[in-house]
PDB file of C-alpha atoms and ligand atoms in Angstrom:
ATOM      1  CA  UNK A 160    -141.925  74.437  60.288  1.00  0.00           C
ATOM      2  CA  UNK A 161    -145.132  74.584  58.323  1.00  0.00           C
ATOM      3  CA  UNK A 162    -147.017  71.270  57.025  1.00  0.00           C
ATOM      4  CA  UNK A 163    -149.736  71.794  54.348  1.00  0.00           C
ATOM      5  CA  UNK A 164    -151.663  68.821  53.191  1.00  0.00           C
ATOM      6  CA  UNK A 165    -153.755  68.880  49.793  1.00  0.00           C
ATOM      7  CA  UNK A 166    -156.151  65.614  49.607  1.00  0.00           C
ATOM      8  CA  UNK A 167    -158.272  64.098  46.980  1.00  0.00           C
ATOM      9  CA  UNK A 168    -160.879  61.401  46.531  1.00  0.00           C
ATOM     10  CA  UNK A 169    -158.062  59.031  46.823  1.00  0.00           C
ATOM     11  CA  UNK A 170    -157.704  59.174  50.115  1.00  0.00           C
ATOM     12  CA  UNK A 171    -161.273  58.025  50.894  1.00  0.00           C
ATOM     13  CA  UNK A 172    -161.120  55.021  48.441  1.00  0.00           C
ATOM     14  CA  UNK A 173    -160.488  52.837  51.542  1.00  0.00           C
ATOM     15  CA  UNK A 174    -163.384  53.806  53.044  1.00  0.00           C
ATOM     16  CA  UNK A 175    -165.127  52.538  50.090  1.00  0.00           C
ATOM     17  CA  UNK A 176    -166.030  55.781  48.313  1.00  0.00           C
ATOM     18  CA  UNK A 177    -165.285  55.461  44.550  1.00  0.00           C
ATOM     19  CA  UNK A 178    -162.765  57.997  42.862  1.00  0.00           C
ATOM     20  CA  UNK A 179    -163.853  59.967  39.885  1.00  0.00           C
ATOM     21  CA  UNK A 180    -161.048  59.015  37.468  1.00  0.00           C
ATOM     22  CA  UNK A 181    -159.813  55.908  38.259  1.00  0.00           C
ATOM     23  CA  UNK A 182    -160.305  52.583  36.685  1.00  0.00           C
ATOM     24  CA  UNK A 183    -163.739  52.214  38.397  1.00  0.00           C
ATOM     25  CA  UNK A 184    -164.206  55.914  38.943  1.00  0.00           C
ATOM     26  CA  UNK A 185    -167.451  57.833  39.112  1.00  0.00           C
ATOM     27  CA  UNK A 186    -167.003  59.797  35.713  1.00  0.00           C
ATOM     28  CA  UNK A 187    -166.674  56.269  34.061  1.00  0.00           C
ATOM     29  CA  UNK A 188    -170.153  55.463  34.845  1.00  0.00           C
ATOM     30  CA  UNK A 189    -171.890  58.783  35.221  1.00  0.00           C
ATOM     31  CA  UNK A 190    -171.398  61.816  32.831  1.00  0.00           C
ATOM     32  CA  UNK A 191    -170.055  64.837  34.938  1.00  0.00           C
ATOM     33  CA  UNK A 192    -171.806  67.306  32.796  1.00  0.00           C
ATOM     34  CA  UNK A 193    -175.358  65.681  33.340  1.00  0.00           C
ATOM     35  CA  UNK A 194    -174.842  65.452  37.191  1.00  0.00           C
ATOM     36  CA  UNK A 195    -172.322  68.353  38.340  1.00  0.00           C
ATOM     37  CA  UNK A 196    -172.755  71.621  36.733  1.00  0.00           C
ATOM     38  CA  UNK A 197    -175.443  74.516  37.508  1.00  0.00           C
ATOM     39  CA  UNK A 198    -177.041  73.753  34.041  1.00  0.00           C
ATOM     40  CA  UNK A 199    -177.737  70.168  34.797  1.00  0.00           C
ATOM     41  CA  UNK A 200    -179.252  70.981  37.906  1.00  0.00           C
ATOM     42  CA  UNK A 201    -181.476  73.534  36.450  1.00  0.00           C
ATOM     43  CA  UNK A 202    -182.504  71.275  34.138  1.00  0.00           C
ATOM     44  CA  UNK A 203    -183.288  68.259  36.075  1.00  0.00           C
ATOM     45  CA  UNK A 204    -183.281  68.792  39.997  1.00  0.00           C
ATOM     46  CA  UNK A 205    -184.296  65.350  40.948  1.00  0.00           C
ATOM     47  CA  UNK A 206    -181.912  63.613  38.692  1.00  0.00           C
ATOM     48  CA  UNK A 207    -179.212  65.469  40.450  1.00  0.00           C
ATOM     49  CA  UNK A 208    -180.727  65.166  44.065  1.00  0.00           C
ATOM     50  CA  UNK A 209    -181.077  61.407  43.285  1.00  0.00           C
ATOM     51  CA  UNK A 210    -177.261  60.966  42.173  1.00  0.00           C
ATOM     52  CA  UNK A 211    -176.100  63.152  45.646  1.00  0.00           C
ATOM     53  CA  UNK A 212    -178.619  61.229  47.969  1.00  0.00           C
ATOM     54  CA  UNK A 213    -177.129  58.115  46.660  1.00  0.00           C
ATOM     55  CA  UNK A 214    -173.662  59.736  47.384  1.00  0.00           C
ATOM     56  CA  UNK A 215    -174.611  60.778  50.783  1.00  0.00           C
ATOM     57  CA  UNK A 216    -176.056  57.183  51.774  1.00  0.00           C
ATOM     58  CA  UNK A 217    -172.932  55.742  50.684  1.00  0.00           C
ATOM     59  CA  UNK A 218    -170.839  58.036  52.802  1.00  0.00           C
ATOM     60  CA  UNK A 219    -173.002  57.986  55.650  1.00  0.00           C
ATOM     61  CA  UNK A 220    -172.166  54.220  55.910  1.00  0.00           C
ATOM     62  CA  UNK A 221    -168.428  54.598  55.391  1.00  0.00           C
ATOM     63  CA  UNK A 222    -165.638  55.072  58.033  1.00  0.00           C
ATOM     64  CA  UNK A 223    -162.985  57.187  58.041  1.00  0.00           C
ATOM     65  CA  UNK A 224    -159.801  55.234  57.238  1.00  0.00           C
ATOM     66  CA  UNK A 225    -155.937  55.107  58.376  1.00  0.00           C
ATOM     67  CA  UNK A 226    -155.071  57.544  56.148  1.00  0.00           C
ATOM     68  CA  UNK A 227    -157.800  60.039  57.544  1.00  0.00           C
ATOM     69  CA  UNK A 228    -156.710  59.107  60.709  1.00  0.00           C
ATOM     70  CA  UNK A 229    -152.754  59.628  60.181  1.00  0.00           C
ATOM     71  CA  UNK A 230    -153.611  63.099  59.186  1.00  0.00           C
ATOM     72  CA  UNK A 231    -155.774  63.969  62.198  1.00  0.00           C
ATOM     73  CA  UNK A 232    -152.801  62.431  64.365  1.00  0.00           C
ATOM     74  CA  UNK A 233    -150.401  65.173  62.218  1.00  0.00           C
ATOM     75  CA  UNK A 234    -152.427  67.941  63.086  1.00  0.00           C
ATOM     76  CA  UNK A 235    -152.085  66.939  66.829  1.00  0.00           C
ATOM     77  CA  UNK A 236    -148.379  66.586  66.534  1.00  0.00           C
ATOM     78  CA  UNK A 237    -147.476  69.550  64.188  1.00  0.00           C
ATOM     79  CA  UNK A 238    -148.112  73.000  65.590  1.00  0.00           C
ATOM     80  CA  UNK A 239    -148.231  74.572  62.152  1.00  0.00           C
ATOM     81  CA  UNK A 240    -150.492  71.964  60.270  1.00  0.00           C
ATOM     82  CA  UNK A 241    -153.318  72.645  57.797  1.00  0.00           C
ATOM     83  CA  UNK A 242    -155.398  70.186  55.971  1.00  0.00           C
ATOM     84  CA  UNK A 243    -156.650  71.319  52.238  1.00  0.00           C
ATOM     85  CA  UNK A 244    -159.532  69.000  50.754  1.00  0.00           C
ATOM     86  CA  UNK A 245    -161.085  68.982  47.642  1.00  0.00           C
ATOM     87  CA  UNK A 246    -163.365  66.037  49.076  1.00  0.00           C
ATOM     88  CA  UNK A 247    -166.924  66.622  49.988  1.00  0.00           C
ATOM     89  CA  UNK A 248    -167.342  63.633  52.340  1.00  0.00           C
ATOM     90  CA  UNK A 249    -166.435  65.170  55.365  1.00  0.00           C
ATOM     91  CA  UNK A 250    -164.509  61.989  56.407  1.00  0.00           C
ATOM     92  CA  UNK A 251    -161.395  64.145  57.618  1.00  0.00           C
ATOM     93  CA  UNK A 252    -163.675  65.934  60.353  1.00  0.00           C
ATOM     94  CA  UNK A 253    -165.134  62.383  61.160  1.00  0.00           C
ATOM     95  CA  UNK A 254    -161.593  61.283  61.930  1.00  0.00           C
ATOM     96  CA  UNK A 255    -160.852  64.222  63.976  1.00  0.00           C
ATOM     97  CA  UNK A 256    -159.116  66.843  61.469  1.00  0.00           C
ATOM     98  CA  UNK A 257    -160.148  70.209  62.655  1.00  0.00           C
ATOM     99  CA  UNK A 258    -157.820  72.469  60.839  1.00  0.00           C
ATOM    100  CA  UNK A 259    -159.874  71.436  57.212  1.00  0.00           C
ATOM    101  CA  UNK A 260    -159.932  73.924  53.936  1.00  0.00           C
ATOM    102  CA  UNK A 261    -162.795  72.361  52.034  1.00  0.00           C
ATOM    103  CA  UNK A 262    -162.201  73.820  48.502  1.00  0.00           C
ATOM    104  CA  UNK A 263    -165.241  72.012  47.004  1.00  0.00           C
ATOM    105  CA  UNK A 264    -167.944  72.365  49.918  1.00  0.00           C
ATOM    106  CA  UNK A 265    -169.576  69.498  51.477  1.00  0.00           C
ATOM    107  CA  UNK A 266    -172.006  67.153  50.684  1.00  0.00           C
ATOM    108  CA  UNK A 267    -173.449  67.323  53.809  1.00  0.00           C
ATOM    109  CA  UNK A 268    -174.529  71.349  53.257  1.00  0.00           C
ATOM    110  CA  UNK A 269    -177.577  72.291  51.828  1.00  0.00           C
ATOM    111  CA  UNK A 270    -178.181  75.933  50.244  1.00  0.00           C
ATOM    112  CA  UNK A 271    -181.628  77.241  49.396  1.00  0.00           C
ATOM    113  CA  UNK A 272    -182.217  78.844  46.048  1.00  0.00           C
ATOM    114  CA  UNK A 273    -184.790  81.228  47.254  1.00  0.00           C
ATOM    115  CA  UNK A 274    -183.779  82.548  50.747  1.00  0.00           C
ATOM    116  CA  UNK A 275    -180.106  81.761  50.335  1.00  0.00           C
ATOM    117  CA  UNK A 276    -179.862  80.143  53.790  1.00  0.00           C
ATOM    118  CA  UNK A 277    -177.124  77.387  54.234  1.00  0.00           C
ATOM    119  CA  UNK A 278    -177.141  74.669  56.454  1.00  0.00           C
ATOM    120  CA  UNK A 279    -176.361  70.972  57.253  1.00  0.00           C
ATOM    121  CA  UNK A 280    -178.855  68.051  56.763  1.00  0.00           C
ATOM    122  CA  UNK A 281    -177.687  65.057  57.523  1.00  0.00           C
ATOM    123  CA  UNK A 282    -180.653  62.988  56.490  1.00  0.00           C
ATOM    124  CA  UNK A 283    -179.638  59.923  54.390  1.00  0.00           C
ATOM    125  CA  UNK A 284    -181.789  58.992  52.847  1.00  0.00           C
ATOM    126  CA  UNK A 285    -183.481  62.541  51.954  1.00  0.00           C
ATOM    127  CA  UNK A 286    -187.251  62.232  53.128  1.00  0.00           C
ATOM    128  CA  UNK A 287    -188.217  64.212  50.012  1.00  0.00           C
ATOM    129  CA  UNK A 288    -186.249  64.395  46.801  1.00  0.00           C
ATOM    130  CA  UNK A 289    -185.700  67.286  45.785  1.00  0.00           C
ATOM    131  CA  UNK A 290    -185.405  68.473  49.378  1.00  0.00           C
ATOM    132  CA  UNK A 291    -186.925  72.013  50.322  1.00  0.00           C
ATOM    133  CA  UNK A 292    -185.535  74.850  52.639  1.00  0.00           C
ATOM    134  CA  UNK A 293    -186.637  74.011  56.176  1.00  0.00           C
ATOM    135  CA  UNK A 294    -186.841  78.057  56.309  1.00  0.00           C
ATOM    136  CA  UNK A 295    -188.685  78.869  53.689  1.00  0.00           C
ATOM    137  CA  UNK A 296    -189.450  76.181  51.276  1.00  0.00           C
ATOM    138  CA  UNK A 297    -187.538  76.780  48.575  1.00  0.00           C
ATOM    139  CA  UNK A 298    -185.431  74.395  46.212  1.00  0.00           C
ATOM    140  CA  UNK A 299    -182.366  73.207  48.305  1.00  0.00           C
ATOM    141  CA  UNK A 300    -178.963  72.624  46.048  1.00  0.00           C
ATOM    142  CA  UNK A 301    -176.104  70.509  47.534  1.00  0.00           C
ATOM    143  CA  UNK A 302    -173.561  72.572  49.326  1.00  0.00           C
ATOM    144  CA  UNK A 303    -171.008  71.542  46.675  1.00  0.00           C
ATOM    145  CA  UNK A 304    -168.842  73.331  43.744  1.00  0.00           C
ATOM    146  CA  UNK A 305    -169.933  72.043  40.457  1.00  0.00           C
ATOM    147  CA  UNK A 306    -168.068  72.352  37.253  1.00  0.00           C
ATOM    148  CA  UNK A 307    -167.944  75.733  35.996  1.00  0.00           C
ATOM    149  CA  UNK A 308    -168.941  77.524  39.565  1.00  0.00           C
ATOM    150  CA  UNK A 309    -165.873  79.632  41.678  1.00  0.00           C
ATOM    151  CA  UNK A 310    -164.646  78.103  44.533  1.00  0.00           C
ATOM    152  CA  UNK A 311    -165.534  79.965  47.988  1.00  0.00           C
ATOM    153  CA  UNK A 312    -163.205  82.742  47.825  1.00  0.00           C
ATOM    154  CA  UNK A 313    -162.108  82.879  51.726  1.00  0.00           C
ATOM    155  CA  UNK A 314    -161.155  79.055  51.223  1.00  0.00           C
ATOM    156  CA  UNK A 315    -159.318  79.369  48.024  1.00  0.00           C
ATOM    157  CA  UNK A 316    -157.435  82.534  49.181  1.00  0.00           C
ATOM    158  CA  UNK A 317    -156.251  80.741  52.212  1.00  0.00           C
ATOM    159  CA  UNK A 318    -155.274  77.456  50.286  1.00  0.00           C
ATOM    160  CA  UNK A 319    -152.969  79.651  47.980  1.00  0.00           C
ATOM    161  CA  UNK A 320    -151.703  81.636  50.944  1.00  0.00           C
ATOM    162  CA  UNK A 321    -150.621  78.608  52.996  1.00  0.00           C
ATOM    163  CA  UNK A 322    -149.407  76.631  49.843  1.00  0.00           C
ATOM    164  CA  UNK A 323    -146.733  79.877  49.528  1.00  0.00           C
ATOM    165  CA  UNK A 324    -145.994  79.636  53.134  1.00  0.00           C
ATOM    166  CA  UNK A 325    -145.757  75.976  53.463  1.00  0.00           C
ATOM    167  CA  UNK A 326    -141.953  74.306  54.439  1.00  0.00           C
ATOM    168  CA  UNK A 327    -143.294  70.761  53.322  1.00  0.00           C
ATOM    169  CA  UNK A 328    -146.380  70.027  51.282  1.00  0.00           C
ATOM    170  CA  UNK A 329    -148.018  66.673  51.206  1.00  0.00           C
ATOM    171  CA  UNK A 330    -150.278  65.542  48.106  1.00  0.00           C
ATOM    172  CA  UNK A 331    -152.186  62.735  48.806  1.00  0.00           C
ATOM    173  CA  UNK A 332    -154.796  60.668  46.579  1.00  0.00           C
ATOM    174  CA  UNK A 333    -155.518  63.435  43.870  1.00  0.00           C
ATOM    175  CA  UNK A 334    -155.076  63.014  40.003  1.00  0.00           C
ATOM    176  CA  UNK A 335    -153.845  66.822  40.074  1.00  0.00           C
ATOM    177  CA  UNK A 336    -156.345  67.688  36.979  1.00  0.00           C
ATOM    178  CA  UNK A 337    -158.908  69.787  38.284  1.00  0.00           C
ATOM    179  CA  UNK A 338    -158.172  73.425  38.886  1.00  0.00           C
ATOM    180  CA  UNK A 339    -157.394  75.710  40.955  1.00  0.00           C
ATOM    181  CA  UNK A 340    -157.036  73.314  43.413  1.00  0.00           C
ATOM    182  CA  UNK A 341    -154.203  71.311  41.187  1.00  0.00           C
ATOM    183  CA  UNK A 342    -152.458  74.513  41.067  1.00  0.00           C
ATOM    184  CA  UNK A 343    -151.334  74.446  44.729  1.00  0.00           C
ATOM    185  CA  UNK A 344    -148.759  72.096  45.136  1.00  0.00           C
ATOM    186  CA  UNK A 345    -146.767  73.908  41.910  1.00  0.00           C
ATOM    187  CA  UNK A 346    -147.172  77.195  44.059  1.00  0.00           C
ATOM    188  CA  UNK A 347    -145.540  75.379  47.056  1.00  0.00           C
ATOM    189  CA  UNK A 348    -142.811  73.906  45.096  1.00  0.00           C
ATOM    190  CA  UNK A 349    -142.080  77.692  43.469  1.00  0.00           C
ATOM    191  CA  UNK A 350    -142.132  78.793  47.101  1.00  0.00           C
ATOM    192  CA  UNK A 351    -139.537  76.633  48.187  1.00  0.00           C
ATOM    193  CA  UNK A 352    -141.470  73.990  49.646  1.00  0.00           C
ATOM    194  CA  UNK A 353    -140.311  70.086  49.818  1.00  0.00           C
ATOM    195  CA  UNK A 354    -143.070  68.154  48.199  1.00  0.00           C
ATOM    196  CA  UNK A 355    -144.112  64.730  48.897  1.00  0.00           C
ATOM    197  CA  UNK A 356    -146.810  62.903  47.181  1.00  0.00           C
ATOM    198  CA  UNK A 357    -149.030  59.839  48.018  1.00  0.00           C
ATOM    199  CA  UNK A 358    -150.789  58.015  45.225  1.00  0.00           C
ATOM    200  CA  UNK A 359    -150.812  54.302  43.537  1.00  0.00           C
ATOM    201  CA  UNK A 360    -150.313  56.044  40.056  1.00  0.00           C
ATOM    202  CA  UNK A 361    -148.112  58.896  38.718  1.00  0.00           C
ATOM    203  CA  UNK A 362    -149.796  62.139  38.256  1.00  0.00           C
ATOM    204  CA  UNK A 363    -148.682  65.572  36.906  1.00  0.00           C
ATOM    205  CA  UNK A 364    -147.056  66.509  40.473  1.00  0.00           C
ATOM    206  CA  UNK A 365    -144.755  63.413  40.260  1.00  0.00           C
ATOM    207  CA  UNK A 366    -141.935  64.831  38.433  1.00  0.00           C
ATOM    208  CA  UNK A 367    -141.510  67.792  40.557  1.00  0.00           C
ATOM    209  CA  UNK A 368    -141.872  65.959  43.835  1.00  0.00           C
ATOM    210  CA  UNK A 369    -139.028  65.343  46.122  1.00  0.00           C
ATOM    211  CA  UNK A 370    -140.411  62.413  47.278  1.00  0.00           C
ATOM    212  CA  UNK A 371    -143.585  60.453  45.546  1.00  0.00           C
ATOM    213  CA  UNK A 372    -144.256  57.290  47.150  1.00  0.00           C
ATOM    214  CA  UNK A 373    -146.365  54.755  45.080  1.00  0.00           C
ATOM    215  CA  UNK A 374    -148.466  53.692  47.546  1.00  0.00           C
ATOM    216  CA  UNK A 375    -152.106  54.040  49.103  1.00  0.00           C
ATOM    217  CA  UNK A 376    -153.095  56.690  51.420  1.00  0.00           C
ATOM    218  CA  UNK A 377    -152.840  54.344  54.790  1.00  0.00           C
ATOM    219  CA  UNK A 378    -149.643  52.681  53.805  1.00  0.00           C
ATOM    220  CA  UNK A 379    -147.940  56.003  51.984  1.00  0.00           C
ATOM    221  CA  UNK A 380    -149.048  58.506  54.793  1.00  0.00           C
ATOM    222  CA  UNK A 381    -147.448  56.074  57.538  1.00  0.00           C
ATOM    223  CA  UNK A 382    -143.898  56.368  55.433  1.00  0.00           C
ATOM    224  CA  UNK A 383    -144.629  60.345  54.750  1.00  0.00           C
ATOM    225  CA  UNK A 384    -145.147  60.618  58.198  1.00  0.00           C
ATOM    226  CA  UNK A 385    -141.928  59.116  59.099  1.00  0.00           C
ATOM    227  CA  UNK A 386    -140.109  61.268  56.654  1.00  0.00           C
ATOM    228  CA  UNK A 387    -141.761  64.809  57.630  1.00  0.00           C
ATOM    229  CA  UNK A 388    -140.987  63.821  61.277  1.00  0.00           C
ATOM    230  CA  UNK A 389    -137.340  64.270  60.506  1.00  0.00           C
ATOM    231  CA  UNK A 390    -137.992  67.733  59.807  1.00  0.00           C
ATOM    232  CA  UNK A 391    -140.630  68.796  62.476  1.00  0.00           C
ATOM    233  CA  UNK A 392    -139.182  66.505  65.533  1.00  0.00           C
TER     234      UNK A 392
HETATM  235  N1  APR B 288    -154.585  55.875  48.050  1.00  0.00           N
HETATM  236  C1  APR B 288    -154.223  57.075  47.345  1.00  0.00           C
HETATM  237  N2  APR B 288    -154.672  57.437  46.157  1.00  0.00           N
HETATM  238  C2  APR B 288    -155.510  56.705  45.478  1.00  0.00           C
HETATM  239  C3  APR B 288    -155.908  55.365  46.070  1.00  0.00           C
HETATM  240  C4  APR B 288    -155.714  55.135  47.310  1.00  0.00           C
HETATM  241  N3  APR B 288    -156.064  53.875  48.099  1.00  0.00           N
HETATM  242  N4  APR B 288    -156.706  54.995  45.049  1.00  0.00           N
HETATM  243  C5  APR B 288    -156.858  55.752  43.840  1.00  0.00           C
HETATM  244  N5  APR B 288    -155.880  56.660  44.613  1.00  0.00           N
HETATM  245  C6  APR B 288    -155.453  57.883  43.498  1.00  0.00           C
HETATM  246  C7  APR B 288    -155.868  57.693  42.186  1.00  0.00           C
HETATM  247  O1  APR B 288    -154.709  57.230  41.499  1.00  0.00           O
HETATM  248  C8  APR B 288    -155.798  59.193  41.565  1.00  0.00           C
HETATM  249  O2  APR B 288    -154.730  59.902  41.295  1.00  0.00           O
HETATM  250  O3  APR B 288    -156.611  58.974  43.854  1.00  0.00           O
HETATM  251  C9  APR B 288    -156.598  59.870  42.697  1.00  0.00           C
HETATM  252  C10 APR B 288    -157.852  60.422  42.611  1.00  0.00           C
HETATM  253  O4  APR B 288    -158.314  61.178  41.429  1.00  0.00           O
HETATM  254  P1  APR B 288    -159.650  61.871  40.957  1.00  0.00           P
HETATM  255  O5  APR B 288    -160.867  60.511  40.902  1.00  0.00           O
HETATM  256  O6  APR B 288    -159.544  62.587  39.836  1.00  0.00           O
HETATM  257  O7  APR B 288    -160.191  62.729  42.228  1.00  0.00           O
HETATM  258  P2  APR B 288    -159.627  63.897  42.540  1.00  0.00           P
HETATM  259  O8  APR B 288    -158.205  64.198  42.027  1.00  0.00           O
HETATM  260  O9  APR B 288    -159.913  64.384  44.085  1.00  0.00           O
HETATM  261  O10 APR B 288    -160.551  64.834  41.559  1.00  0.00           O
HETATM  262  C11 APR B 288    -160.612  66.441  41.757  1.00  0.00           C
HETATM  263  O11 APR B 288    -162.807  66.786  40.542  1.00  0.00           O
HETATM  264  O12 APR B 288    -164.596  65.438  39.771  1.00  0.00           O
HETATM  265  C12 APR B 288    -163.789  66.772  40.573  1.00  0.00           C
HETATM  266  O13 APR B 288    -164.599  67.851  42.325  1.00  0.00           O
HETATM  267  C13 APR B 288    -164.284  66.800  42.204  1.00  0.00           C
HETATM  268  O14 APR B 288    -163.275  67.154  43.939  1.00  0.00           O
HETATM  269  C14 APR B 288    -162.807  66.305  42.613  1.00  0.00           C
HETATM  270  C15 APR B 288    -161.795  67.031  41.886  1.00  0.00           C
END
């Protein structure tokens, strides 16, 4: 029994990290084209890094919540389990999840535009903005995927394959508006998976779900776990 999960910003909402499109979402306060595109970064790397530095500090202070912990428990109890996330906050890993595929990169990763080195930089706040490469002194960029950029090929290919093979596909806390990640639940459904959703609001995935729980991640995942246990006992 293969269980595959796709998470979005909603699973980190209960850790105090704002989502992007909800009522108090980040894209209501900031313009994504000014902060989360290669053009925005090339135009003003300092402004873009100030925004990421603010998000990094917020995330550094945040703790994984019950929803993250339940998914880590599921990984330990279900042999054939994978977690695909759109989130860059690293909270799944801090909750103990190991089999994590990060489709949009990781906010703690930095990549040098000069020597191409990529490494983890956990300083929050950053000592210098924009930060410079520890190897060559070149300009660093956040190790995340921006609008208009392609996703890491290996991560995306693995995510497509897992979605095709899933017997149960669980979608948690995503508005399912950003592709190619949003395609994954539909691939799973077309391939015969049982589709379960946890989201306080309806999404484009809702009509295709076998079960759609109008709940927050922590509450909804407890119920989804019970539902899944029936099939993985
Ligand atoms: N529990 C579960 N879901 C929640 C909660 C909660 N406590 N609070 C909000 N949500 C839901 C919202 O209803 C919404 O459907 O989480 C979803 C968040 O949607 P978005 O803000 O669009 O986040 P996401 O779907 O992850 O965005 C995808 O867009 O901006 C880019 O790269 C960014 O990875 C991100 C991608």
